[in-house]
PDB file of C-alpha atoms in Angstrom:
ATOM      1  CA  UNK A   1       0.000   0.000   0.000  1.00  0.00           C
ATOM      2  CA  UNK A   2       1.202   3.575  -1.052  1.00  0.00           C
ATOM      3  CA  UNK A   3       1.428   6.113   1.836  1.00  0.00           C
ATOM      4  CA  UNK A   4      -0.857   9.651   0.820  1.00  0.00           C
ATOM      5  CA  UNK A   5       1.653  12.258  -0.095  1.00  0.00           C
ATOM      6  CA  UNK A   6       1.722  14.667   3.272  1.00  0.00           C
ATOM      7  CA  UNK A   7      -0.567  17.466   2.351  1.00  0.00           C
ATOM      8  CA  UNK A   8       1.236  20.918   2.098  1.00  0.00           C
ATOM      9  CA  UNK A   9       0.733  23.831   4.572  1.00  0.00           C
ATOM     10  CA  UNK A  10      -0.817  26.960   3.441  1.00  0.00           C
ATOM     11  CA  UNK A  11       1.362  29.935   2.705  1.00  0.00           C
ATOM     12  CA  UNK A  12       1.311  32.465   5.483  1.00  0.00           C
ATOM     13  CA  UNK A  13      -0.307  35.756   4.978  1.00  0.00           C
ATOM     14  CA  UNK A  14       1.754  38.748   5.505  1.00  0.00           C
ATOM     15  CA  UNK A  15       0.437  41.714   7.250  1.00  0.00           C
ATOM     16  CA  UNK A  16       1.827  44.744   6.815  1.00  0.00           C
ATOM     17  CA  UNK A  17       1.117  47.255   9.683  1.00  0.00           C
ATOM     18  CA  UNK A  18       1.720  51.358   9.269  1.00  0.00           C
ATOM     19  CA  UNK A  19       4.607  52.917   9.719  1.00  0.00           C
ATOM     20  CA  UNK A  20       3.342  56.252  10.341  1.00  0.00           C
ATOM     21  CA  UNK A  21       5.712  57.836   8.675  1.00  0.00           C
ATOM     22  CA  UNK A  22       4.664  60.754   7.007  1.00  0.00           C
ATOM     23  CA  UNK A  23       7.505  62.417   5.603  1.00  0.00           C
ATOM     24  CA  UNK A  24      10.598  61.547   3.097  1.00  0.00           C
ATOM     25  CA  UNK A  25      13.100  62.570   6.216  1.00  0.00           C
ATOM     26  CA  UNK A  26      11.568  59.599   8.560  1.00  0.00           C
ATOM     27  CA  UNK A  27      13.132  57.145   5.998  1.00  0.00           C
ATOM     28  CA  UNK A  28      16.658  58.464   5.623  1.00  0.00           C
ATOM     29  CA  UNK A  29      18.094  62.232   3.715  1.00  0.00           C
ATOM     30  CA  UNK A  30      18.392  60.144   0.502  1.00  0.00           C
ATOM     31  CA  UNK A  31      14.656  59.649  -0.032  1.00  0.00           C
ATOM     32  CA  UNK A  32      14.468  63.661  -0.001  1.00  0.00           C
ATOM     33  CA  UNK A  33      14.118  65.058  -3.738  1.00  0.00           C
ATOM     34  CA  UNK A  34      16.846  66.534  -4.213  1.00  0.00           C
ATOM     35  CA  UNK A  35      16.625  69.355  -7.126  1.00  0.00           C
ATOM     36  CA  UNK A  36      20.291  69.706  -7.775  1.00  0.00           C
ATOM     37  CA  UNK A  37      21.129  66.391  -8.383  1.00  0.00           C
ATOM     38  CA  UNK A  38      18.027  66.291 -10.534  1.00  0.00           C
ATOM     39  CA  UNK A  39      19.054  69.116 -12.050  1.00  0.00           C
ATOM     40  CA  UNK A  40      22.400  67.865 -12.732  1.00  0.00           C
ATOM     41  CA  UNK A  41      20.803  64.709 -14.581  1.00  0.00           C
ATOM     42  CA  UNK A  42      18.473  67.155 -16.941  1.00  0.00           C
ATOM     43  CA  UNK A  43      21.508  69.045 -18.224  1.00  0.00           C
ATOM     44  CA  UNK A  44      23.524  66.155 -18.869  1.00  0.00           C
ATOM     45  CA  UNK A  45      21.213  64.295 -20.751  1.00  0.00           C
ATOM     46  CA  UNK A  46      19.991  67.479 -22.654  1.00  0.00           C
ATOM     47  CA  UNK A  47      23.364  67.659 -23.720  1.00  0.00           C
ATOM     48  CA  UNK A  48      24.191  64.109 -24.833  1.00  0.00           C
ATOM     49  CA  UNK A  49      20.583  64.169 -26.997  1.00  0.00           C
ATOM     50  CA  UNK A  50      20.387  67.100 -28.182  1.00  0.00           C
ATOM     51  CA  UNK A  51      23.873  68.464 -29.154  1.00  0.00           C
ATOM     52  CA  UNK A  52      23.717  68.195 -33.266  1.00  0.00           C
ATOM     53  CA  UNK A  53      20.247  67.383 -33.581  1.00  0.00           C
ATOM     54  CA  UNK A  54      18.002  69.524 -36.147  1.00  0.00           C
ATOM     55  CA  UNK A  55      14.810  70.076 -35.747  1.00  0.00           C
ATOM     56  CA  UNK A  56      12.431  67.710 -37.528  1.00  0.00           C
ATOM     57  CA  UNK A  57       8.458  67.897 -37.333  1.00  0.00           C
ATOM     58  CA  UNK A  58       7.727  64.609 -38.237  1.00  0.00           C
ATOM     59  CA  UNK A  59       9.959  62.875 -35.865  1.00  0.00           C
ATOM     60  CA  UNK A  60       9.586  65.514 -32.811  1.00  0.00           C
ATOM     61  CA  UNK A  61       6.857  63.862 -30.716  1.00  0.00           C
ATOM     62  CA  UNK A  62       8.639  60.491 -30.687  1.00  0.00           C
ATOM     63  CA  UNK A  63      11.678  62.066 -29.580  1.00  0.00           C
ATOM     64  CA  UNK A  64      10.210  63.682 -27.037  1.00  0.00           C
ATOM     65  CA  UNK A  65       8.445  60.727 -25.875  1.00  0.00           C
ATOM     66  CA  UNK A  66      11.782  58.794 -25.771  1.00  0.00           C
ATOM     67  CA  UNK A  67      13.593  61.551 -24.095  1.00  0.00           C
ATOM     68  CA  UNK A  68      10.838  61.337 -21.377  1.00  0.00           C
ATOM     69  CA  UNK A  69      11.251  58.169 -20.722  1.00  0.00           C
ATOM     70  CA  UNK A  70      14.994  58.203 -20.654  1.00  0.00           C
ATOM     71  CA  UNK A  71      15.123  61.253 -17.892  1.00  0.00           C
ATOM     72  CA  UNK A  72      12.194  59.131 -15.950  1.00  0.00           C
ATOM     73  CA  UNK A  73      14.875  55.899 -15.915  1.00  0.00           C
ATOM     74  CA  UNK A  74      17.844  58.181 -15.359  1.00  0.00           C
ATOM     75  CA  UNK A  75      16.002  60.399 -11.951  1.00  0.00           C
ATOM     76  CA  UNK A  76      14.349  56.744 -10.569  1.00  0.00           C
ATOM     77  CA  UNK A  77      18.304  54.841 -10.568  1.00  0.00           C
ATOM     78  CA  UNK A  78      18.831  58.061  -8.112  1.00  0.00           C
ATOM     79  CA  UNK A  79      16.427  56.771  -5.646  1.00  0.00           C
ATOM     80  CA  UNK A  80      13.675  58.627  -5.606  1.00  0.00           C
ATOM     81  CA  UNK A  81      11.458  54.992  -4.680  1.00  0.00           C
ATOM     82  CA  UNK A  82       8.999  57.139  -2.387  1.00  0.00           C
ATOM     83  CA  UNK A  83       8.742  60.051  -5.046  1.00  0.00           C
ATOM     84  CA  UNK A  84       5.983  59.683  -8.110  1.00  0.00           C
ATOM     85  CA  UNK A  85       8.056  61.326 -10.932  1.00  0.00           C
ATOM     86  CA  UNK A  86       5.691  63.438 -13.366  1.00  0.00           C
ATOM     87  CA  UNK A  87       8.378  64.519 -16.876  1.00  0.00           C
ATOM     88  CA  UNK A  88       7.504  66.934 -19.132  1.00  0.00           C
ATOM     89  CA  UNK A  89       9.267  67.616 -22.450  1.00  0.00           C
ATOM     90  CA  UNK A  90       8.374  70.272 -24.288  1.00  0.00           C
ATOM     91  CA  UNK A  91      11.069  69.968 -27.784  1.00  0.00           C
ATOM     92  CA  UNK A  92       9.996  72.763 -30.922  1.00  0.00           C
ATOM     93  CA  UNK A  93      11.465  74.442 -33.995  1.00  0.00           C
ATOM     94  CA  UNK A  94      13.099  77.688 -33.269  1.00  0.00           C
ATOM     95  CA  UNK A  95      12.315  80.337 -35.049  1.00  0.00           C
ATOM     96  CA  UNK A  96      13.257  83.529 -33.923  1.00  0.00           C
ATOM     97  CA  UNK A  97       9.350  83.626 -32.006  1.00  0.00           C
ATOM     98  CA  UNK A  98       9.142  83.672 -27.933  1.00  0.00           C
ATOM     99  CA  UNK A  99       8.208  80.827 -25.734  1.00  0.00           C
ATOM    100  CA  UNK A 100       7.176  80.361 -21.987  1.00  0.00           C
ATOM    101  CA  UNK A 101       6.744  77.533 -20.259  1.00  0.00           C
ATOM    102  CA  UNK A 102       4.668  77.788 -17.048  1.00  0.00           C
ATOM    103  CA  UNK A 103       2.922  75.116 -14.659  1.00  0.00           C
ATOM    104  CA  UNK A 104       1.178  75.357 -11.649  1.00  0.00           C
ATOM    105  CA  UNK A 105       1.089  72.620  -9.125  1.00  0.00           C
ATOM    106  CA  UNK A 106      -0.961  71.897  -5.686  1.00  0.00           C
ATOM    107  CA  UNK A 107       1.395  70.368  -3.398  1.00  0.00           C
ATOM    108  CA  UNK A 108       3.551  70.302   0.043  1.00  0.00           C
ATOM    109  CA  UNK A 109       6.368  72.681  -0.310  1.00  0.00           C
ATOM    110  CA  UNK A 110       8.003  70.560   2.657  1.00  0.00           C
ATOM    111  CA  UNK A 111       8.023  67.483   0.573  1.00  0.00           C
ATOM    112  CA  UNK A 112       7.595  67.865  -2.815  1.00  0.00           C
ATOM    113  CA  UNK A 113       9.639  69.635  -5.479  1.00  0.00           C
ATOM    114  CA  UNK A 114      10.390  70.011  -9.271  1.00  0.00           C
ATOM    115  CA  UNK A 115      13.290  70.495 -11.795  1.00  0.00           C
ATOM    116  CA  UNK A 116      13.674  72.174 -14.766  1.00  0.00           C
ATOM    117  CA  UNK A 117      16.211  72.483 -17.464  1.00  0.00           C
ATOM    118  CA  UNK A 118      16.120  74.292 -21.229  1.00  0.00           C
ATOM    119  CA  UNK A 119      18.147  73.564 -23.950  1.00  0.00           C
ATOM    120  CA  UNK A 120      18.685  75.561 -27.317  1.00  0.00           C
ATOM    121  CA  UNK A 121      20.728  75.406 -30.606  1.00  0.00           C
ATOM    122  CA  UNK A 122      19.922  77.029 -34.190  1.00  0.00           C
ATOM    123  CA  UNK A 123      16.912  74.696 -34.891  1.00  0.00           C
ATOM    124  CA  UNK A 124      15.266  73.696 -31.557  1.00  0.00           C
ATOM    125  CA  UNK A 125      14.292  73.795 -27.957  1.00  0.00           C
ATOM    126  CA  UNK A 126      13.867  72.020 -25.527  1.00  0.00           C
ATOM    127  CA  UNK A 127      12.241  72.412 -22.060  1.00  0.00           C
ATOM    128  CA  UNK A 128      12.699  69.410 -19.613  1.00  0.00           C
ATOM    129  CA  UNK A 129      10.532  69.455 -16.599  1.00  0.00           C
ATOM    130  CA  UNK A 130      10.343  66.814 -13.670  1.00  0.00           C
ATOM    131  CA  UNK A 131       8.172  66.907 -10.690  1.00  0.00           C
ATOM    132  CA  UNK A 132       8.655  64.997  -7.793  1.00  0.00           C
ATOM    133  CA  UNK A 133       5.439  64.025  -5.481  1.00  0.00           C
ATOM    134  CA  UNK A 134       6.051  62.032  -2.175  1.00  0.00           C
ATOM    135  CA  UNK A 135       3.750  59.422  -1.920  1.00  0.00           C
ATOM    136  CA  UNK A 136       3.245  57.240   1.206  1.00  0.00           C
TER     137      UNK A 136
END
């Protein structure tokens, strides 16, 4: 006669339980946005992307796009894992007409901040704009 194969145990539920922690300093200084660091990651990438480029209608919102999503991967490998990162790329032809950016934002001054970087040559702009939100 064949023995029944033991039956397995259930997997345990985890409970997580609140931390009350309410602000980015309870979990250490580097989970505080930093804007200069940030700041320092806009201008170098502006500069590796955009030195040389012309201006090109057809291919300008994909760029943009991609450039997006290349500052969002370079700000998150800084640490920012408590921080919801909003980027904004604004990239247009230059041509000799003016241009202001301008956002508004509801938020907590303590905790919360935003970067912003502009790049120009002969053909283009380009105005790179990151927000960070700390989120519990």
């Amino acid at each position: 006669m064949e023995e029944a194969a033991a039956p397995y145990a259930a997997p345990k539920q985890i409970t997580y339980e609140n931390t009350f922690i309410t602000e980015p300093e309870g979990y250490g200084e580097q989970y505080v946005f930093k804007r200069h660091k940030v700041q320092a990651v806009l201008k170098q990438a502006l500069r590796e992307r955009m030195e040389g480029q012309q201006y090109d209608p057809v291919k300008a919102a994909q760029y943009a796009k991609q450039l997006a999503d290349d500052l969002r991967e370079k700000i998150k490998a800084l640490g920012y894992d408590r921080h919801k990162l909003v980027v904004q790329v604004t990239l247009g032809q230059k041509k000799g007409q003016a241009m202001r950016v301008v956002s508004r934002c509801l938020w907590d001054t303590h905790s919360d901040s935003s970067a912003s970087e502009l790049y120009e040559n002969e053909t283009l702009y380009c105005v790179c704009q990151v927000y960070g939100l700390y989120y519990e």
